[in-house]
Coordinates of C-alpha atoms in Angstrom, one line a residue:
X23 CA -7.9 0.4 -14.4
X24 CA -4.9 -1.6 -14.7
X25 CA -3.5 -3.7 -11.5
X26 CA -0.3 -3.9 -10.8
X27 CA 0.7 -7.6 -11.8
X28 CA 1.6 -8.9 -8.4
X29 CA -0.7 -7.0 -6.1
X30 CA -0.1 -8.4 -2.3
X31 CA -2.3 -5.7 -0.5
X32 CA -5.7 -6.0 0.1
X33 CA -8.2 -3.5 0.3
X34 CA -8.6 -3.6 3.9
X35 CA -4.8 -3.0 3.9
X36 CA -4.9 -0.7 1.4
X37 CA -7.2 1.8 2.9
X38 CA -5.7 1.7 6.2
X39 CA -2.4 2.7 5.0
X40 CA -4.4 5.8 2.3
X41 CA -5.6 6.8 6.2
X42 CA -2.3 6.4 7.8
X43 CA -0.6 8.5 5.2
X44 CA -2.5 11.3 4.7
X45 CA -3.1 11.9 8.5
X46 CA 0.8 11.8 8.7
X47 CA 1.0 14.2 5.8
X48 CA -1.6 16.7 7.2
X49 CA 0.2 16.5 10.2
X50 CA 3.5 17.1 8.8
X51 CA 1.9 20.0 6.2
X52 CA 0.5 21.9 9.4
X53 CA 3.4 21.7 11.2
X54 CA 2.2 19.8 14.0
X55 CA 5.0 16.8 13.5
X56 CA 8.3 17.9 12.2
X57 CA 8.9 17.0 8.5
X58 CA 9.5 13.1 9.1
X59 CA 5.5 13.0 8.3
X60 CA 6.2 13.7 4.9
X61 CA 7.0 9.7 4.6
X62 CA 2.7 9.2 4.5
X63 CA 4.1 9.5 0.8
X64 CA 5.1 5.9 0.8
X65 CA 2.1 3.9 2.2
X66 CA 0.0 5.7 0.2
X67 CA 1.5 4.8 -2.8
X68 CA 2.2 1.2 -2.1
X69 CA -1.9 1.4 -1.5
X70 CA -2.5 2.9 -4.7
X71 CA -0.6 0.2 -6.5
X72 CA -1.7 -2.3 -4.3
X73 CA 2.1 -3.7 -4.1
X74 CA 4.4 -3.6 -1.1
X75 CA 7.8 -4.5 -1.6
X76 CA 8.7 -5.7 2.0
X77 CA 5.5 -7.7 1.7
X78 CA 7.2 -9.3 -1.6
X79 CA 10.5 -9.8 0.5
X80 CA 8.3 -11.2 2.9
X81 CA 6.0 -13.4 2.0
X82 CA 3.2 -11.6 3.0
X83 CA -0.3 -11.0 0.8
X84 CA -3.0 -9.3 2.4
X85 CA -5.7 -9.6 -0.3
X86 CA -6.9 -12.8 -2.4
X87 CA -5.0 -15.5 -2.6
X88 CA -2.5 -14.8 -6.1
X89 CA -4.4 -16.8 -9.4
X90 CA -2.4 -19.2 -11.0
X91 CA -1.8 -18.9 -14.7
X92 CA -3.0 -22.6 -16.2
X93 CA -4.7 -23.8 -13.5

């Protein structure tokens, strides 16, 4: 499988926000929190690229440290 080129989450990260978002979607789906739960879209997509935007904005990496091209 291909990774995304600048990856900044790491797989601890990355399965806590699969959990996170399909709790809030099974939530939302049953009706037991209003439709805002529908937004578990987001961090599970950001986990299943491994790439946060705000983390980019940020500074923050949650996985390996990034490789160096040449080094």
């Amino acid at each position: 499988m291909r990774r995304f080129p600048h990856e900044n989450i790491g797989p601890v990260d990355q399965w806590l926000r699969l959990s996170v978002g399909f709790v809030l979607l099974v939530l939302a789906g049953t009706g037991i929190i209003g439709s805002w739960g529908y937004i578990g879209v987001l961090p599970m997509l950001t986990a299943m690229v491994r790439y946060c935007p705000l983390y980019h904005v940020f500074g923050v990496h949650t996985g390996r440290p990034p490789r160096r091209h040449g080094s």
